[in-house]
Short mmCIF file of C-alpha atoms and ligand atoms in Angstrom, two decimals:
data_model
loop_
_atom_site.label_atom_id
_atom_site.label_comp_id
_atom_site.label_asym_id
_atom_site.label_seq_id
_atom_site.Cartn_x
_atom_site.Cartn_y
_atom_site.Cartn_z
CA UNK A 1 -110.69 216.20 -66.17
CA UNK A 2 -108.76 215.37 -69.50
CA UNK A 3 -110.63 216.03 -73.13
CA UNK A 4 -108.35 213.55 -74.46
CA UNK A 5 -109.79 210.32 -75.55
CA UNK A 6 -108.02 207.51 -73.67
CA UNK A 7 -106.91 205.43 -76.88
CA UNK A 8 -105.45 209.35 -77.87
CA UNK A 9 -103.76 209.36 -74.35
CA UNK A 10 -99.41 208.39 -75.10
CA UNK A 11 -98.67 204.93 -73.08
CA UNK A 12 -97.08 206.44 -70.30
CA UNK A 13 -93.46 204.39 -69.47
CA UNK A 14 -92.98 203.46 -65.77
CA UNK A 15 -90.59 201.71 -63.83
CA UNK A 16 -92.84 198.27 -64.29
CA UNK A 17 -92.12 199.40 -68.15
CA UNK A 18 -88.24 199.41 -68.03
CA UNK A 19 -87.93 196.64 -65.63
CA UNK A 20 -90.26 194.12 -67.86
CA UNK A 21 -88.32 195.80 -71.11
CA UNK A 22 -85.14 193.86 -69.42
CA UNK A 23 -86.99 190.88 -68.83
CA UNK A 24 -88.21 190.57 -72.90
CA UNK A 25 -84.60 191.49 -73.81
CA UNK A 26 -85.33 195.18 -75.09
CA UNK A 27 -82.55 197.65 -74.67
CA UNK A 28 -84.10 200.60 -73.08
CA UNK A 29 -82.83 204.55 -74.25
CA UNK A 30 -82.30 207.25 -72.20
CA UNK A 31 -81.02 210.92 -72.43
CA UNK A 32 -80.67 213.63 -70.47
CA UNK A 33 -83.17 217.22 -70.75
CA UNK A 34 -83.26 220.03 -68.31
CA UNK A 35 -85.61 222.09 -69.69
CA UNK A 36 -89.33 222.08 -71.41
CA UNK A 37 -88.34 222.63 -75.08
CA UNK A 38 -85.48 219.59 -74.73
CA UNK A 39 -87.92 217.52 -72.85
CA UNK A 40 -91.42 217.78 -75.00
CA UNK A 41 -88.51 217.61 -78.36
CA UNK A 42 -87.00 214.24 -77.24
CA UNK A 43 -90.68 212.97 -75.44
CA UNK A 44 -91.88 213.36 -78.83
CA UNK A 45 -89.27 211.44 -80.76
CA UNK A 46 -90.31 208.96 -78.41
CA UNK A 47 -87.37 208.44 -76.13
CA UNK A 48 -88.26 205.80 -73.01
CA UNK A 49 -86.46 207.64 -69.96
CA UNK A 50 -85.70 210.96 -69.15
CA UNK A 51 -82.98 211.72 -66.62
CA UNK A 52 -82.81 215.62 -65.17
CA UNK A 53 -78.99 215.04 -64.62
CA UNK A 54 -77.14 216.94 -62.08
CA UNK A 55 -74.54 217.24 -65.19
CA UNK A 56 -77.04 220.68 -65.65
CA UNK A 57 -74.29 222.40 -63.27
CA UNK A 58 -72.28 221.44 -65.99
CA UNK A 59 -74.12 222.17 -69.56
CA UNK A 60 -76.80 224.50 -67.79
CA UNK A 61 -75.05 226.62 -65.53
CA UNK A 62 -71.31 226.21 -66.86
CA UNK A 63 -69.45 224.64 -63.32
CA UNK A 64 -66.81 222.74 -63.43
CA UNK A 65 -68.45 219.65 -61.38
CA UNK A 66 -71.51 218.63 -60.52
CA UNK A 67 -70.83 219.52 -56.61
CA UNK A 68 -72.55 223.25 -56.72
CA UNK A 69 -75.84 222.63 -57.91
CA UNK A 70 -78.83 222.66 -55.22
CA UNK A 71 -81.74 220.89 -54.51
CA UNK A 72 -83.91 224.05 -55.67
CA UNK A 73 -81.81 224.72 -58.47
CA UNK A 74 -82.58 220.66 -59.62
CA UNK A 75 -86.40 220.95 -58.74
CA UNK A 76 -86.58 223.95 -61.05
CA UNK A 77 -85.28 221.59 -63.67
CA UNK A 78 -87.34 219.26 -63.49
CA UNK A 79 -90.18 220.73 -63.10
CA UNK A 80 -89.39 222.41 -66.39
CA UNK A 81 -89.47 219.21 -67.79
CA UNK A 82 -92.13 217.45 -66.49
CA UNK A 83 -94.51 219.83 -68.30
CA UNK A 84 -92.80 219.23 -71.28
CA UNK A 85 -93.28 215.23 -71.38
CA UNK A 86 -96.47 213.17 -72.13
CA UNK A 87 -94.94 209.48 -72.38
CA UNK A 88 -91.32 209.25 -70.80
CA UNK A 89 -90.62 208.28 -67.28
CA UNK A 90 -88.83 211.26 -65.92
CA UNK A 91 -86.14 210.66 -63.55
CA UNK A 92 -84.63 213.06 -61.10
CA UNK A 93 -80.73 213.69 -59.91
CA UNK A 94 -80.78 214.02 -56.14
CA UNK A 95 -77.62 217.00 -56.30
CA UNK A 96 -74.88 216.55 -53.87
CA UNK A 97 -75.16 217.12 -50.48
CA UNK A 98 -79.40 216.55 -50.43
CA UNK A 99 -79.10 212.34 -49.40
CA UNK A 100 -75.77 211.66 -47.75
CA UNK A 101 -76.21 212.99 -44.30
CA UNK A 102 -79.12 210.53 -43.36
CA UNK A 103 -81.74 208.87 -44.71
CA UNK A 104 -84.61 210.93 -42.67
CA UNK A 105 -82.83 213.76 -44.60
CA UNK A 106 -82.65 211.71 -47.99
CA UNK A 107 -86.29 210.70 -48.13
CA UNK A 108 -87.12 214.79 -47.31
CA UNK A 109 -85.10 216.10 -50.13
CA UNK A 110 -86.58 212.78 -52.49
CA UNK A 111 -89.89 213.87 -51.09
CA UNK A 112 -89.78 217.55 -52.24
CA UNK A 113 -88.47 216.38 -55.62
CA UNK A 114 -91.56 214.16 -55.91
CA UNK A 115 -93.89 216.82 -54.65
CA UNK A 116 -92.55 219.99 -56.16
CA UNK A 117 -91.15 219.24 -59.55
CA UNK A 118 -93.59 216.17 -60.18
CA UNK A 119 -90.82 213.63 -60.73
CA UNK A 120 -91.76 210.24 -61.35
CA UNK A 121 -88.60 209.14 -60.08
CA UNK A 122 -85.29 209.96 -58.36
CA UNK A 123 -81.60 208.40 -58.85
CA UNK A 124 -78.85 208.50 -56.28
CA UNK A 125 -75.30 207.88 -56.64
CA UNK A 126 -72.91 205.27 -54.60
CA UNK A 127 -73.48 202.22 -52.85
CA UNK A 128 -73.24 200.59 -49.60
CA UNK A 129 -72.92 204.08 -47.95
CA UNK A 130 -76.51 204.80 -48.85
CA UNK A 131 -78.40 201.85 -49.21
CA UNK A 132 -80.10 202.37 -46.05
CA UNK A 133 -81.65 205.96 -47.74
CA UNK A 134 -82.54 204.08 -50.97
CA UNK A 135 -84.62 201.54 -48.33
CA UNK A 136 -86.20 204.86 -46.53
CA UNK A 137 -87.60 206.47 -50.07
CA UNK A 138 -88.42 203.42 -52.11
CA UNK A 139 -90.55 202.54 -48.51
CA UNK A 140 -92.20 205.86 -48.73
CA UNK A 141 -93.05 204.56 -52.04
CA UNK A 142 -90.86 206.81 -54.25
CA UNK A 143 -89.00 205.05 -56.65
CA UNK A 144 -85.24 205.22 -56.60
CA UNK A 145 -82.41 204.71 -59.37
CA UNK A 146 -78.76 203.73 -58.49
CA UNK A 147 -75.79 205.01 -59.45
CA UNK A 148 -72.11 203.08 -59.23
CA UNK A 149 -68.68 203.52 -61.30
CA UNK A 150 -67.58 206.77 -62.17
CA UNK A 151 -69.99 208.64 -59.85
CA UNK A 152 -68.89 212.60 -60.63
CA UNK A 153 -70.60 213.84 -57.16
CA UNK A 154 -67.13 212.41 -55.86
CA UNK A 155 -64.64 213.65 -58.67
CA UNK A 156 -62.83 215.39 -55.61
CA UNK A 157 -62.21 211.88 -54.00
CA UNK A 158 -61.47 210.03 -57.39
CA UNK A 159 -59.63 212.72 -58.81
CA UNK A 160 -59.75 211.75 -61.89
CA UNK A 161 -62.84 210.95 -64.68
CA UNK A 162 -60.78 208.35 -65.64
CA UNK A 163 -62.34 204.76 -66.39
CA UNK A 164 -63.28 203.40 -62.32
CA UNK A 165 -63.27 199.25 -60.99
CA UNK A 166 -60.51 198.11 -63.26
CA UNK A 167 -58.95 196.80 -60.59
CA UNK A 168 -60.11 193.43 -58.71
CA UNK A 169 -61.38 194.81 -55.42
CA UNK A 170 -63.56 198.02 -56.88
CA UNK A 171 -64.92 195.50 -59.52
CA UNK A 172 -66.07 193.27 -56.42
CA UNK A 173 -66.96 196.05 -54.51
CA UNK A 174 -68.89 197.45 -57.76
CA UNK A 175 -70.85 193.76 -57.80
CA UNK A 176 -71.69 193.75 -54.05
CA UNK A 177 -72.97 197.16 -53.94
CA UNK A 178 -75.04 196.73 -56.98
CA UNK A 179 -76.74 193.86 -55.35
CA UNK A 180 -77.20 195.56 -51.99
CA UNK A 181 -79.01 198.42 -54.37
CA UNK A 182 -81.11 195.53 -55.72
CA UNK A 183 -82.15 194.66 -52.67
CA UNK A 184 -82.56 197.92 -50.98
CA UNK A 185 -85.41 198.62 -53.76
CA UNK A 186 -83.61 200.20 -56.73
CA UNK A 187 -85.90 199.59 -60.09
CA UNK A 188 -82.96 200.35 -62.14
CA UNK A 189 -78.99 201.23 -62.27
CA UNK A 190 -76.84 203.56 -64.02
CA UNK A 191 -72.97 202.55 -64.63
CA UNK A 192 -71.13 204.85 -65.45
CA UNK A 193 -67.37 204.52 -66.91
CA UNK A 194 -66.79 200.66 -66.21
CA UNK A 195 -65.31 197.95 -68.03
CA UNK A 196 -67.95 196.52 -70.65
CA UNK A 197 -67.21 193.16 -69.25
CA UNK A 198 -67.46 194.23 -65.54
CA UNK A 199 -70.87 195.69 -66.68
CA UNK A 200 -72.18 192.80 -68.64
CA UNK A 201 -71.36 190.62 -65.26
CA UNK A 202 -73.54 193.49 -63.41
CA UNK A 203 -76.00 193.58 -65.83
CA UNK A 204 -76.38 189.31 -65.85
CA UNK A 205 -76.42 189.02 -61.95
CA UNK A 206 -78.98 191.64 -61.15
CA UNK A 207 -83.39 191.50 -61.88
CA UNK A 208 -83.37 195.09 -62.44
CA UNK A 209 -82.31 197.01 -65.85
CA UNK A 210 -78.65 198.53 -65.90
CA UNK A 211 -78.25 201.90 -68.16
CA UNK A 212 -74.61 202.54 -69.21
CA UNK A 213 -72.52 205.24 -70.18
CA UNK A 214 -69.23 204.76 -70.92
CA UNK A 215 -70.01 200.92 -69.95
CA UNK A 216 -70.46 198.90 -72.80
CA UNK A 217 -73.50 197.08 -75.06
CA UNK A 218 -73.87 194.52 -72.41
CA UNK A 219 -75.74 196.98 -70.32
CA UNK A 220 -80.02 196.70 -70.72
CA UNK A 221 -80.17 200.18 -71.71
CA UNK A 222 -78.16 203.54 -72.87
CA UNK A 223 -78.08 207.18 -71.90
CA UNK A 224 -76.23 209.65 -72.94
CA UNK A 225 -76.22 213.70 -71.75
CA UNK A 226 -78.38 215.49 -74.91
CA UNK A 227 -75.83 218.09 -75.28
CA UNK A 228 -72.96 215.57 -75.80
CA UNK A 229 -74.78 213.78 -78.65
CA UNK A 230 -75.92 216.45 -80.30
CA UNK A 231 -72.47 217.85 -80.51
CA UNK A 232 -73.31 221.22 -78.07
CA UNK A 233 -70.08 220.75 -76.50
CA UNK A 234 -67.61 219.28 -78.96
CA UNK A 235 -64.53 220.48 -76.22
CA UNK A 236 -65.98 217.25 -74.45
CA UNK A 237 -64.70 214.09 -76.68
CA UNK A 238 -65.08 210.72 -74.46
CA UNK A 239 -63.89 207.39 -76.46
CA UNK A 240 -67.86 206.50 -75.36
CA UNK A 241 -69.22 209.49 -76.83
CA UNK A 242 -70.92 209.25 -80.19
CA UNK A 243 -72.19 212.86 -82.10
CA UNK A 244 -75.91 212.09 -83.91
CA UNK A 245 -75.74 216.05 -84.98
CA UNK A 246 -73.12 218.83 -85.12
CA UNK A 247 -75.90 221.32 -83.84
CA UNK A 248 -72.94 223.70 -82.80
CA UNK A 249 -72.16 224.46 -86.20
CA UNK A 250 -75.82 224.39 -86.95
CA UNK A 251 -76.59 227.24 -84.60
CA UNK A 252 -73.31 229.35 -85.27
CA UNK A 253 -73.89 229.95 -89.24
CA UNK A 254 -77.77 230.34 -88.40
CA UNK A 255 -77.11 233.38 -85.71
CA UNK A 256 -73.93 234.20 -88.48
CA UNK A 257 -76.59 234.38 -91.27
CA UNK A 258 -78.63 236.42 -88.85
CA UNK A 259 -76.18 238.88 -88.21
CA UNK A 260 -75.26 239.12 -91.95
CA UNK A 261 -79.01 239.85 -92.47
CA UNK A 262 -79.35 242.46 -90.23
CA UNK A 263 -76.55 244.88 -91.43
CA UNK A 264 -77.45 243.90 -94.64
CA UNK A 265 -81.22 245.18 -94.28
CA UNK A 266 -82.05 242.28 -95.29
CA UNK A 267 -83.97 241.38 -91.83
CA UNK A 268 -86.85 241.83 -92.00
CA UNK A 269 -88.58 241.98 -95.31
CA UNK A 270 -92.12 243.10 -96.30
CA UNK A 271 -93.64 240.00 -95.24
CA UNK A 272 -92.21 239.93 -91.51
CA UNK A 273 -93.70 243.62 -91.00
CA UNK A 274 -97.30 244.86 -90.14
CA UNK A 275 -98.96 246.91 -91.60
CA UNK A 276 -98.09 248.98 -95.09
O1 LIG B 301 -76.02 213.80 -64.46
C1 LIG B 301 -76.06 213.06 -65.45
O2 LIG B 301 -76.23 213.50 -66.59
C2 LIG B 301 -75.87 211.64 -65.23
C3 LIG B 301 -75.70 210.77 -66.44
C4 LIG B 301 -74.38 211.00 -67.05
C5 LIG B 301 -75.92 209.35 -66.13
O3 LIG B 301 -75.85 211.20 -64.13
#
């Protein structure tokens, strides 16, 4: 049983959170961890919603795409981050290839995520296609994010990142599959790489809270992957993309200073040595 005093206890954020934050007009943030120092950092600082993106193939493990990483390899993730977070409702990428066969096999991998990493939530991308899998889970009673626009788990079929549904039919198909995501159970949507106006529409039609990238203000909330914003990766330079620290630079004189110290014999001193 917990020590903590209840009124000491953080206000946990659920889905019921986000979802009423849209109805009372608060944008909702989000960003991106994959690992227990990121996570209990950005918990702290009080961020609402914590996504263990599948973009850790790209900033964890250095692929190209988001295709290669595996359902273990994502559970290890975020499981690392669920022990770092108190308050934030943590939100798990279901990786390519663990949902789209069928939706027996969709609620299994959803199911180990829930079970075995402690994820309070999962998030699929596409829409029509899988809205029978999104029923199966959120039935089960897991709850499920959507994912429409620029969805990278297909970059081989788009073959491009360019921006997606700026023409008329993939901006209607964009608003029908939303809907059908709504109604298959989703609590909430990511768009990713849309029009602002096409997302605003989106975002106006449907109950449940939208979170863009790349999409525009009119969207209820914003995420954006950690290592992006805090300028980890400044070869990656989006129009959507805005830096909040140049931690590159930070960590490259601070290992250069280290260095420096060391052939100096200036590392360590008195004080960082036991004994005489
Ligand atoms: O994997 C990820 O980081 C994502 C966000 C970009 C929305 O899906």
């Amino acid at each position: 049983m917990s020590t903590q005093k209840k009124s000491e206890r953080p206000v946990k954020v659920t889905t019921q959170t986000v979802v009423d934050m849209k109805s009372a007009g608060e944008k909702i943030s989000m960003l991106t961890a994959y690992d227990f120092t990121m996570a209990r950092i950005i918990d702290r600082a009080g961020i609402e919603v914590i996504l263990v993106g599948d973009s850790a193939s790209n900033v964890m493990a250095g692929h190209e795409t988001t295709v290669p990483i595996t359902l273990d390899q994502m559970i290890y993730h975020t499981s690392c981050v669920v022990r770092g977070v108190d308050r934030a409702l943590v939100i798990a990428d279901m990786p390519f290839m663990s949902y789209q066969l069928t939706p027996k096999e969709a609620l299994k991998s959803a199911g180990r995520m829930m079970k075995e990493a402690g994820a309070h939530a999962v998030k699929l991308e596409g829409g029509k296609a899988i809205a029978d899998s999104v029923k199966k889970i959120v039935e089960a009673g897991i709850p499920v994010m959507g994912h429409l626009g620029l969805t990278p788990q297909s970059i081989y079929k788009f073959g491009t990142y360019k921006v997606r549904a700026t023409e008329e039919k993939e901006a209607e198909d964009l608003i029908r599959d939303a809907k059908l995501l709504e109604q298959a159970g989703c609590f909430g949507l990511v768009l990713e790489k849309i029009p602002a106006d096409l997302a605003q529409k989106v975002s106006e039609e449907i109950s449940i809270p939208t979170i863009g990238i790349g999409a525009g203000g009119g969207c209820d909330g914003q995420v954006l992957v950690i290592h992006d914003m805090l300028g980890m990766n400044k070869e990656f330079n989006p129009r959507f993309l805005r830096r909040y620290a140049d931690i590159e630079t930070v960590m490259t004189d601070a290992v250069q200073q280290f260095i420096t110290d060391i052939k100096n014999k200036n590392f360590p001193n008195k004080d960082e040595q036991y004994g005489g």
